[in-house]
Tab-separated table of C-alpha atoms in Angstrom:
chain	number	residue	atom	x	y	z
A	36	UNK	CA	-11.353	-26.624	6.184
A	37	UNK	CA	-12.147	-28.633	9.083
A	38	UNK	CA	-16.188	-29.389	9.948
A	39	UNK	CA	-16.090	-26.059	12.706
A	40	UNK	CA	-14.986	-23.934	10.372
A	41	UNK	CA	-17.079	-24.568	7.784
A	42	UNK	CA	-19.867	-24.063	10.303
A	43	UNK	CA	-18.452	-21.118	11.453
A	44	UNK	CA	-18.207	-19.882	7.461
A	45	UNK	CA	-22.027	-21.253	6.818
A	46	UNK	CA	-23.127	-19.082	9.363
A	47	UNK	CA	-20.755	-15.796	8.082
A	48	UNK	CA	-22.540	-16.487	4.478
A	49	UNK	CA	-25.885	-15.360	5.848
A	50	UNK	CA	-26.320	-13.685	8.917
A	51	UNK	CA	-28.855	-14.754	11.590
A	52	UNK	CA	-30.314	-12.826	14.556
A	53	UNK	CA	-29.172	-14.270	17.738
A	54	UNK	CA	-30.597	-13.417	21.386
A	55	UNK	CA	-28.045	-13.916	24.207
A	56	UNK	CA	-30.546	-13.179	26.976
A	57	UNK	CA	-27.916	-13.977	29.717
A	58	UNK	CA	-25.457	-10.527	28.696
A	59	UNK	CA	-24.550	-9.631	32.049
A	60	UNK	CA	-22.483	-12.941	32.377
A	61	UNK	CA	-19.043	-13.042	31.510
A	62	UNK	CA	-18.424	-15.678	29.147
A	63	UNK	CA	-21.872	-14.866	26.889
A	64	UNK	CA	-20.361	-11.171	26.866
A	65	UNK	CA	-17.221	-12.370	25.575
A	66	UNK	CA	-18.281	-14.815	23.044
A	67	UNK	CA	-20.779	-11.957	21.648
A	68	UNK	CA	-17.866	-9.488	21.464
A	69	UNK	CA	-15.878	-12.191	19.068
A	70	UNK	CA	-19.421	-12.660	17.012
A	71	UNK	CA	-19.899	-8.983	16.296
A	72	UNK	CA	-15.959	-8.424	15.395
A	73	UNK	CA	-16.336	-11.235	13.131
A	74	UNK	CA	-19.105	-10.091	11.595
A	75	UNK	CA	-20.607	-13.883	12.481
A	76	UNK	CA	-24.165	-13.173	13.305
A	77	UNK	CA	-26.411	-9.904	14.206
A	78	UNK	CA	-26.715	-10.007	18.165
A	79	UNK	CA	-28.948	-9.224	20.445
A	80	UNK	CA	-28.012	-9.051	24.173
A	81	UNK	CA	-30.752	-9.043	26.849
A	82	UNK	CA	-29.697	-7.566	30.005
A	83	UNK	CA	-29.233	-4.346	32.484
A	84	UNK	CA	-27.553	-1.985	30.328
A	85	UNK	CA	-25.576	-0.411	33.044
A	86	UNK	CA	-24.160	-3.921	34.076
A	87	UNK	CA	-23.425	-4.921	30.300
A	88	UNK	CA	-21.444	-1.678	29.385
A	89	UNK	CA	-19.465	-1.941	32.902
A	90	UNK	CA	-18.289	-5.296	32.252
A	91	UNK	CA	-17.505	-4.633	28.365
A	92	UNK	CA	-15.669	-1.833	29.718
A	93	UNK	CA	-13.692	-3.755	32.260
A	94	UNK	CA	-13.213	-6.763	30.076
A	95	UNK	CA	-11.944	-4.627	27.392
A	96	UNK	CA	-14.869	-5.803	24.757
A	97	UNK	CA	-14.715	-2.968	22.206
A	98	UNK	CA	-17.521	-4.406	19.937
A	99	UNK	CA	-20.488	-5.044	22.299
A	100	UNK	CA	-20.998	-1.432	20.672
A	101	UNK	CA	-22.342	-3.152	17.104
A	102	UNK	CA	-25.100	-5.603	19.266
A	103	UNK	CA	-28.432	-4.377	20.305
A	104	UNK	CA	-29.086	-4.175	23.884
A	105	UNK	CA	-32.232	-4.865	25.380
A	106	UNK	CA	-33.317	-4.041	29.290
A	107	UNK	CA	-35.946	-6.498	30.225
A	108	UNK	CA	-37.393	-4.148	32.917
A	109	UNK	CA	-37.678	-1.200	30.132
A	110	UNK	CA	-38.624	-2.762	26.749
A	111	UNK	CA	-40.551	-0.622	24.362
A	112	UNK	CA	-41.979	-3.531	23.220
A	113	UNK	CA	-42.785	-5.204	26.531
A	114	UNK	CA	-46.726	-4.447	26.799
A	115	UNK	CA	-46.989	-6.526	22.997
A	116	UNK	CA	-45.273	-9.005	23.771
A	117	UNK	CA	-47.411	-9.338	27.239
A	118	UNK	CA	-50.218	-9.577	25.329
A	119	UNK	CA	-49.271	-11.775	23.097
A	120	UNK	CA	-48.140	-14.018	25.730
A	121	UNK	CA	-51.526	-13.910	27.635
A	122	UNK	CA	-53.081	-14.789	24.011
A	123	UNK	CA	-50.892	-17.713	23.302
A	124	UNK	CA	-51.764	-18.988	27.310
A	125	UNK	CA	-54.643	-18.192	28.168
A	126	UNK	CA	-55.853	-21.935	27.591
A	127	UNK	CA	-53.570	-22.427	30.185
A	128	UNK	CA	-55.118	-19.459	32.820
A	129	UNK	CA	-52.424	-16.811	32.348
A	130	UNK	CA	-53.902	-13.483	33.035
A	131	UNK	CA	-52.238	-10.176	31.656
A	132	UNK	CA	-50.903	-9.523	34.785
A	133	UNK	CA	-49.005	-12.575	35.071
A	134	UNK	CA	-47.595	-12.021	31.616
A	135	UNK	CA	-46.244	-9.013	31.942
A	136	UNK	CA	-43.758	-9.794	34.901
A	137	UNK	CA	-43.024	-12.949	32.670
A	138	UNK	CA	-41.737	-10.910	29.860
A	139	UNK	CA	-39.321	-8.747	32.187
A	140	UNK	CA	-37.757	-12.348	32.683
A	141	UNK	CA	-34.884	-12.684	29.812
A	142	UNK	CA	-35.774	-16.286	28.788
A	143	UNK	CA	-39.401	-15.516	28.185
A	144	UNK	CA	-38.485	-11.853	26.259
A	145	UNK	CA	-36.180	-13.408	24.085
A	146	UNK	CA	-38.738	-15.712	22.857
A	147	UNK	CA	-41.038	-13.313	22.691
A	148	UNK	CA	-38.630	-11.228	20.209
A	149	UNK	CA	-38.189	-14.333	17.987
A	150	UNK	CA	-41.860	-15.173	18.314
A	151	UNK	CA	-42.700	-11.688	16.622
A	152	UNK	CA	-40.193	-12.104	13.786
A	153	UNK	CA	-37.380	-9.934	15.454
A	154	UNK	CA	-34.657	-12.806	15.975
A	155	UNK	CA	-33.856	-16.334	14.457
A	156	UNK	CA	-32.865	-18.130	17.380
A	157	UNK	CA	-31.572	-18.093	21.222
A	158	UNK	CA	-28.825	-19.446	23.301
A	159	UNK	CA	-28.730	-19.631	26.657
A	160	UNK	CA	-27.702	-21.701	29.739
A	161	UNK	CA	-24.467	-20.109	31.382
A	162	UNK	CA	-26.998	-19.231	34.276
A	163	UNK	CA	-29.494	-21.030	33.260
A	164	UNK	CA	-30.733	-24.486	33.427
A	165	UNK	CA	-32.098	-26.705	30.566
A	166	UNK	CA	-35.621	-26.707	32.122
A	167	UNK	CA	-35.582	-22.831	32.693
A	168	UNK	CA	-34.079	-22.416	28.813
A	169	UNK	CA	-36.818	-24.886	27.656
A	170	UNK	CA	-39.652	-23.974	29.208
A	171	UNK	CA	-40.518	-20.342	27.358
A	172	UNK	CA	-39.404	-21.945	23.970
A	173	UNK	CA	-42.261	-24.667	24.315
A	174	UNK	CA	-45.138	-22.216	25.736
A	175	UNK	CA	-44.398	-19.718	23.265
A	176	UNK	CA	-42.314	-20.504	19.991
A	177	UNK	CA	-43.570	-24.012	20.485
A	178	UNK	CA	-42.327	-27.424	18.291
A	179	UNK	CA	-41.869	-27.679	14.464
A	180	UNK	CA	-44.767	-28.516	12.675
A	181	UNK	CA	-45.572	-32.751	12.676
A	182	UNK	CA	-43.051	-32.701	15.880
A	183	UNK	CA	-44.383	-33.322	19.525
A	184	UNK	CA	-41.014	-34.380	21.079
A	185	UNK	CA	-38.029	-32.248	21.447
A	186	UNK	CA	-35.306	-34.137	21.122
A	187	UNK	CA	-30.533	-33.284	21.340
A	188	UNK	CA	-28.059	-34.174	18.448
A	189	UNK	CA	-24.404	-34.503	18.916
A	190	UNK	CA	-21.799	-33.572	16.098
A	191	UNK	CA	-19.265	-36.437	16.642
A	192	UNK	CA	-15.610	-35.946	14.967
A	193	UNK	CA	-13.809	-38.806	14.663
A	194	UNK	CA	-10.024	-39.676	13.765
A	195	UNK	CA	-11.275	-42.770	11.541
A	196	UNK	CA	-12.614	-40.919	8.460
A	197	UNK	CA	-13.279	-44.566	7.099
A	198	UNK	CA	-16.380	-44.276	8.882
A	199	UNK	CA	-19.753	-41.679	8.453
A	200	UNK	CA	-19.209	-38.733	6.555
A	201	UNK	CA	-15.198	-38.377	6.649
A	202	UNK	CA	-14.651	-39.118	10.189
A	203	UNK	CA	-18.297	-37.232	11.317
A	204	UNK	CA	-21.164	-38.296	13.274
A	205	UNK	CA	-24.560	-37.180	13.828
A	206	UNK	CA	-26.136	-39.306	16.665
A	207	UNK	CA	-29.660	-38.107	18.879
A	208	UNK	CA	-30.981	-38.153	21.029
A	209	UNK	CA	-28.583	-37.934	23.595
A	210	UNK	CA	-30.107	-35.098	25.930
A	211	UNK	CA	-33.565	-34.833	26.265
A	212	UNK	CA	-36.351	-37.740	25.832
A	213	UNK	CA	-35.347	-40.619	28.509
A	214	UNK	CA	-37.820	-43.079	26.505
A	215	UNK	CA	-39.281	-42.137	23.099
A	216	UNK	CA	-42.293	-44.356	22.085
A	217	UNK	CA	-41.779	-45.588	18.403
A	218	UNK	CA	-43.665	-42.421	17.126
A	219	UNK	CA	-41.257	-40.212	19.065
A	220	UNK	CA	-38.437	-42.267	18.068
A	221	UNK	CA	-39.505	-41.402	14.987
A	222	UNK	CA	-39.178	-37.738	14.635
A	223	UNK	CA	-35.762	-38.574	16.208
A	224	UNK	CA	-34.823	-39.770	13.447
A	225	UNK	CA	-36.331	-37.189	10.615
A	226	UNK	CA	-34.634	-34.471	13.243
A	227	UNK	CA	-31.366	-35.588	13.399
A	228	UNK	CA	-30.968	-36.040	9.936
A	229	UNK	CA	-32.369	-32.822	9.312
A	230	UNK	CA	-29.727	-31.207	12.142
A	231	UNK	CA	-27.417	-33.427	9.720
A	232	UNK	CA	-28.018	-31.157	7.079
A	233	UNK	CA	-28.037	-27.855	8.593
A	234	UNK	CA	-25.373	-27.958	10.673
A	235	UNK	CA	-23.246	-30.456	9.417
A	236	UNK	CA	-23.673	-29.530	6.356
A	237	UNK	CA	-24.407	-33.353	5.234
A	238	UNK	CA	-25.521	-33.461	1.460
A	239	UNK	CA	-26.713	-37.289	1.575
A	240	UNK	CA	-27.816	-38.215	5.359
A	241	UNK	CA	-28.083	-41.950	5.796
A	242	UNK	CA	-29.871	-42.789	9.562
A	243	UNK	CA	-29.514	-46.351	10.842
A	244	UNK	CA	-32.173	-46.956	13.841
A	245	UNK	CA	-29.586	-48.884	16.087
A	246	UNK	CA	-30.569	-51.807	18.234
A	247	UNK	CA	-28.889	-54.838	19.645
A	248	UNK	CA	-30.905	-57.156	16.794
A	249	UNK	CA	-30.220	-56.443	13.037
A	250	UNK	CA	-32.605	-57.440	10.842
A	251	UNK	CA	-34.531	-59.972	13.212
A	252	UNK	CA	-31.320	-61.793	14.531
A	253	UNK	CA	-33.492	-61.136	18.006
A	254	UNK	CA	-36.694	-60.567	19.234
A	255	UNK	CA	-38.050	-58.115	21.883
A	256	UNK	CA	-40.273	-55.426	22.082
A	257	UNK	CA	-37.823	-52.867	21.872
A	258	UNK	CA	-36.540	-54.103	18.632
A	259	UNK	CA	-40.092	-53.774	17.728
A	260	UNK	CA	-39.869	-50.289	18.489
A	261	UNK	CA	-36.819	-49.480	16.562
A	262	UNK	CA	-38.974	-51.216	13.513
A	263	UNK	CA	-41.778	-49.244	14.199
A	264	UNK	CA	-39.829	-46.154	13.903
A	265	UNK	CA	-38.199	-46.881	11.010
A	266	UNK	CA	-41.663	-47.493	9.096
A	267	UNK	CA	-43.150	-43.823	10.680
A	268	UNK	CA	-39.946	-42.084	9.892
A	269	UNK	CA	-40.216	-43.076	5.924
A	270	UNK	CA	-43.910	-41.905	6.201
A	271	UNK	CA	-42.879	-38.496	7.805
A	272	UNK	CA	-40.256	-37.953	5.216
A	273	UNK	CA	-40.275	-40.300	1.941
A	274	UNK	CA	-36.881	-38.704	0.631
A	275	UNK	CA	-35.369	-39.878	3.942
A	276	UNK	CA	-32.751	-42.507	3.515
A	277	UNK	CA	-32.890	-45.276	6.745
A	278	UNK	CA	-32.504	-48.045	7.359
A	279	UNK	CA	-33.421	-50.371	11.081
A	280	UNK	CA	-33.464	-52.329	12.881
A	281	UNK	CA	-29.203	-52.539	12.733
A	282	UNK	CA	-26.694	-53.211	15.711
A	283	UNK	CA	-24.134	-50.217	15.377
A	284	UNK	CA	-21.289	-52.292	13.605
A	285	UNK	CA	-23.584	-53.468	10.876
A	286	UNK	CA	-24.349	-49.725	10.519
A	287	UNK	CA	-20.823	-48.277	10.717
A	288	UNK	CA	-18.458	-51.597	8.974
A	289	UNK	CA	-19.430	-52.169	5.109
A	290	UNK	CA	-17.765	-55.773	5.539
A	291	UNK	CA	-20.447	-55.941	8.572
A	292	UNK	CA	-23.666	-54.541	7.067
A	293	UNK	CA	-23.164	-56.564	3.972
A	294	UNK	CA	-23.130	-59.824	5.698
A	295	UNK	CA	-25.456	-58.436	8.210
A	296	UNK	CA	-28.242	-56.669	6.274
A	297	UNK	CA	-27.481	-57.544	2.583
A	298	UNK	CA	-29.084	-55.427	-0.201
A	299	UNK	CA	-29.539	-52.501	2.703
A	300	UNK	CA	-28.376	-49.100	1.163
A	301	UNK	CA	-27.697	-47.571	5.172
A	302	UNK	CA	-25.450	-50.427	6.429
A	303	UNK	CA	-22.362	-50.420	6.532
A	304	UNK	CA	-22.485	-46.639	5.026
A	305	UNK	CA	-24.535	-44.698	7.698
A	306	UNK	CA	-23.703	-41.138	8.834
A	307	UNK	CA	-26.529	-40.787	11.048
A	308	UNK	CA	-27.037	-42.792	14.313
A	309	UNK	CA	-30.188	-42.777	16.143
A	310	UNK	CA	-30.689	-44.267	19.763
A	311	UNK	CA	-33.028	-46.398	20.757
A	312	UNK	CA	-33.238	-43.979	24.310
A	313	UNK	CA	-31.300	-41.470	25.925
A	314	UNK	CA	-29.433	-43.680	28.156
A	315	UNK	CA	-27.824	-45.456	25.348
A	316	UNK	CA	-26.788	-42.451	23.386
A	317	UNK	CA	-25.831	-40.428	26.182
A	318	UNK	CA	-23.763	-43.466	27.634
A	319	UNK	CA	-22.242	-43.961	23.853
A	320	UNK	CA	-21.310	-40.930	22.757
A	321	UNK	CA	-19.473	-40.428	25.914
A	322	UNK	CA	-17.454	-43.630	25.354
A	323	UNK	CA	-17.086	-42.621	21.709
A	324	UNK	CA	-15.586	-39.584	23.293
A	325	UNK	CA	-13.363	-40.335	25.712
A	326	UNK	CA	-12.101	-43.690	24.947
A	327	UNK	CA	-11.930	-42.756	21.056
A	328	UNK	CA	-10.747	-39.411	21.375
A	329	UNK	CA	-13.246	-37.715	19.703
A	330	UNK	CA	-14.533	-34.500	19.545
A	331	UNK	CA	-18.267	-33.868	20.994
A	332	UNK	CA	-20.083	-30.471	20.275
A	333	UNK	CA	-23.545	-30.439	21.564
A	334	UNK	CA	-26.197	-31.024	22.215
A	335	UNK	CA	-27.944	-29.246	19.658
A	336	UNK	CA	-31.911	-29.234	20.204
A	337	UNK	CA	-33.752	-30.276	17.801
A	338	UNK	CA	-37.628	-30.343	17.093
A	339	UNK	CA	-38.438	-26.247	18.348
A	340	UNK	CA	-40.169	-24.149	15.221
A	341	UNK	CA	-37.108	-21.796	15.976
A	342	UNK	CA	-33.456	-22.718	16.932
A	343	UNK	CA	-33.342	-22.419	21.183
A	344	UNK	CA	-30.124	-24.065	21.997
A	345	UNK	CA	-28.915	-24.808	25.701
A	346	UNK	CA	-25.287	-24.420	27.050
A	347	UNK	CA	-24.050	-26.165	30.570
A	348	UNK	CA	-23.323	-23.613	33.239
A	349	UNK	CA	-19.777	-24.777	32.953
A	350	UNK	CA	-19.323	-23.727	29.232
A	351	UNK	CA	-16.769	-21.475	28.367
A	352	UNK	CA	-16.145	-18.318	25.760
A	353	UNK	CA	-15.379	-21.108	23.234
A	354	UNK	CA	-18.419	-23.320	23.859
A	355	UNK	CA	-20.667	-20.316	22.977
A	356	UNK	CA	-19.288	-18.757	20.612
A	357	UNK	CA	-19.582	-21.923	18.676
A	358	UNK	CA	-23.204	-22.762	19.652
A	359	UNK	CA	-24.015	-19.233	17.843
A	360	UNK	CA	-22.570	-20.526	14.871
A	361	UNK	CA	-24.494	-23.224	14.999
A	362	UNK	CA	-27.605	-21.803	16.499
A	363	UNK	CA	-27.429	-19.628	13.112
A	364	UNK	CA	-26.993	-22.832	10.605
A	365	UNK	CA	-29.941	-24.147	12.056
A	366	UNK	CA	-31.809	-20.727	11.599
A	367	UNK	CA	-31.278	-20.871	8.240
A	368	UNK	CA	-33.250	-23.918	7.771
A	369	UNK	CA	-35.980	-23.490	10.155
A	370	UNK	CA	-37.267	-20.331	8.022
């Protein structure tokens, strides 16, 4: 059974509540018709109800039936979860009013529903973009608790099972923090291990803190960075195995990391790759990608109290219909 699948069966084991609030798009209608007729995860579409039956009906989607359906603009719940809202921002000058036209936006209720205990987790971003999908998920279901940065992992399956966990990857961030200070590096690192375990289903993660330097073989302030990490991320989480500063192939090579970093337990055997910014592991798991064939899912965000995941507006049926799976693994965990 191949890493998606096993996600895919992780997530059948024990059912999570998933908001789609985006149902009167195509491809999130779709992908939440093959959830619910595989039994995958309970779903809960937000959207006009006489827009979501027409276009189950024209598309042929005989399962939408087994979701619940939510109108934004006629939830019974709508006037607690306003006040809720106004509660949770009124530091921030949000009167009543205010909040409840927020809530009749689909982003903001589906938080709302997970903030209250109704739902595990949301996925959105078909329509969407990643500010508008982020935005409600840090006012109101806010970050995981010792986290201040939110931060996106990438699942990266290889053809060279020689190397991480059987061919697989877990590198962050990749999406969201352009330059993390060493603290925010930091819970980075604790993150994507932790994203290692839930969704990847990694038993023993083992983060390197990549640089260009490996073990002082340069000097720079950023490779004091990556060093400062390392120390704050073994503080966070003692149990954590890491390792840093390395270079990537005295991370990835044993030959490498024993010459390299000798007596280090990470190199040469690490399954977990953290950046030292965004535009490093964006630009290398791209290359990784497309020069090494491999496959990319993600990203998965990382570092919200409650799974809220972000798709591109190009996605497709596919795209989210795996995102729920994984949405649900990492629902699991966050509880």
């Amino acid at each position: 059974m191949d890493l998606i699948q096993q996600i895919i069966a992780r997530a059948k084991s024990n059912k999570q509540r998933i908001v789609l609030p985006e149902a009167e798009e195509e491809r999130t209608l779709t992908a939440a018709d093959r959830v619910l007729a595989e039994d995958m995860a309970d779903i809960i579409l937000i959207g006009d109800p006489v827009k979501v039956n027409k276009l189950a009906e024209e598309k042929g989607l005989k399962n939408i039936g087994k979701g619940k359906l939510i109108d934004p603009l006629n939830c019974e719940k709508s006037e607690e979860y306003a006040q809720l809202l106004a509660e949770l921002r009124k530091k921030k000058g949000m009167t009543i009013e205010q909040a409840r036209e927020l809530v009749k936006n689909p982003l903001y209720l589906g938080c709302m529903i997970i903030k209250t205990g109704d739902a595990d987790g949301q996925i959105s971003g078909a329509l969407s973009t990643t500010g508008e999908t982020l935005r409600p998920a840090l006012q109101i279901i806010k970050t995981a608790p010792g986290i201040t940065c939110v931060s996106g992992a990438m699942l990266l399956i290889t053809k060279k099972p020689e190397f991480g966990e059987n061919g697989v990857l877990v590198v962050g961030d990749v999406a969201v923090t352009p330059m993390p200070d060493a603290n925010q590096l930091s819970q980075i690192a604790v993150c994507t291990a932790q994203t290692a375990k839930s969704v990847a289903g990694f038993q023993d993660p083992r983060v390197a803190m990549l640089s260009f330097s490996t073990k002082g073989s340069a000097t720079h302030e950023v490779v004091d960075k990556v060093i400062e990490a390392t120390q704050l991320a073994k503080e966070m989480d003692p149990a954590l195995k890491i390792d840093g500063e390395l270079q990537a192939d005295a991370a990835l090579v044993p030959g490498v990391g024993k010459k390299k970093a000798p007596g280090s337990e990470i190199a040469g055997n690490a399954n977990v790759l953290v950046f030292p910014n965004l535009e490093v592991g964006n630009i290398a798991y791209k290359l990784v990608q497309r020069l090494g064939d491999a496959i990319a899912i993600g990203p998965i965000l990382q570092g919200i109290a409650r799974p809220v995941n972000d798709l591109s507006r190009g996605c497709s049926v596919e795209d989210i219909y795996y995102l729920v799976a994984i949405t649900a693994c990492q629902a699991m965990d966050a509880k």
